[in-house]
Amino acid sequence: MLRVVGLIAQREYAENVRTKGFWIGVLLLPLIFIAIFLFSSLLASATPTRHFILIDQTGNYQPGITAAIQREHQRRVLQEFAAYVQRHRLDINFEDAPADLNPNEQIDRLLDNISNDELAALDQWLANGGLNVALAMASPSLDPDAPAFTPPRPQFIAAALPSGVDDRASPDLIVSQLRPWLDGQQTLNEGEEQIKLFALILIPANADTDIQSPDDTTAATAAIDSSNGIQYWSSNLTDTRLSTIIQNSINSTVRSRAYTDQGIDVEAVRQIQRTRLPLTRLDPLKSEGNESVSLADTFRQWAPVGFVYLMFITLMQSVQYLLSNTIEEKSNRIIEVLLASVTPGELMMGKLLGIGMSGITTIVAWLVSFLLFIQFYQSTETAVISQLLDVLLGSELIPYFLFYYIAGYALYAGFFLAIGSLCNTLKEAQNLMLPMMMILLLPLLTMSFIAQDPNGSIARIMSWIPLFTPFIMMNRAAAQPPLFDIIGTTLVLLLSIVAMLWLSGRVFRQGVLRSGQPPRLLEIYRMLTGKADA
């Protein structure tokens, strides 16, 4: 019997993996992922530079706004530089260099500051001379063959006021004069280039009279009038980056003046606001002296969620192959030829085993695709993906995944194979599949909740429901669930698989040669109880 089942499994596996449709389906997911990744990166780099006009009739806010926009640009330069250093840094030992001049120490300190407090790191970056000084500091540790660092281009550039527009006129007149540029009918002259005006920031001379404080009883009424405070004119309602920078800058200036009016040292306040007490996350389950929680530990804690989604996608693909393969062979009368040489039980088990191996082939193909992509397209984002894959492939969760994937496949494949044996077309099968698909979606809807409370009451109760067990227990695997739950749910799951395969076998044996309309529920009940044989 085992030899016959093996031959059938080999045939089913070969029939699937040698078709173009199988490999198109297998490679479609990584190709979609890679396309989305590359397209997102392209969009991020292709975001156009926005040109704006700033008119500050008070004379109080323009320096702060200019500094804030420049600061935001330097923050992006700092982030790109940190990513550049991480990509092209070499493992060089500078033991003879003093600690304050050691390139490795300086780079580590910079990266650590960015990770812990980006604002403080940016202040230090600007105070120490910015990009030029950082490049000189890091160059001894960088790969000599590394490409030159290219800073990101500015996101926002201030444009000159068109001739004929008086910046001392009333706000209504200024807006009226600039409307042709605001609505895109005219463009600004920037040297030899014609540019579109993205936004107008107009700060009226009396803007300070509209400053609101928490005890201002007229604030709610004043907020209704659109002429109060700063006017931000732009037809682009989705890109709010510039308006956010300006609003934060102006509010910061207003608060600094309030501090000064009350005799409070602004710099002292800023220093106090940037004072921080580091919070170290520690895991009591780790060995003594190694309790610190790293980024890899965080990945590892959430890794089961990724495994669950991987299980769901591959299981759905495998059972779909199983279902369509059975229906196709039944409609083409191939099954009748096969049953002349083998028993229904041998045919069913061979199909389950062969399609199951094609599911494992799918997982391996996905992993190889992602590894090749990471190898040939190295960037900051792919470095994070690479670290995540290293955690997944090197974790103790792999045995859990293999067991629960095989168990889940055996549990659901028997059900879908039975459906395939009862139907003559995929349309008929879809009606019978719907209840099971609704059941399958329920564990996915609870993924994040289970991950946050893996040993809570709901997680433990759902673990004992056989149809949910593979997904819920996989999701709980990183949280070290009680041994009672692991052993108990495993026994229940194995017994459920045996029962499901036995019942599916009864249905498969009687339904695989059946023709005509799908059976009613009463007929299926008779197949399960054996009364249909009488």
Coordinates of C-alpha atoms in Angstrom, one line a residue, residues 146 289 335 344:
A146 CA 31.7 52.5 -1.9
G289 CA 23.4 39.0 32.2
I335 CA -10.3 9.0 -11.8
P344 CA -10.0 5.0 -3.2

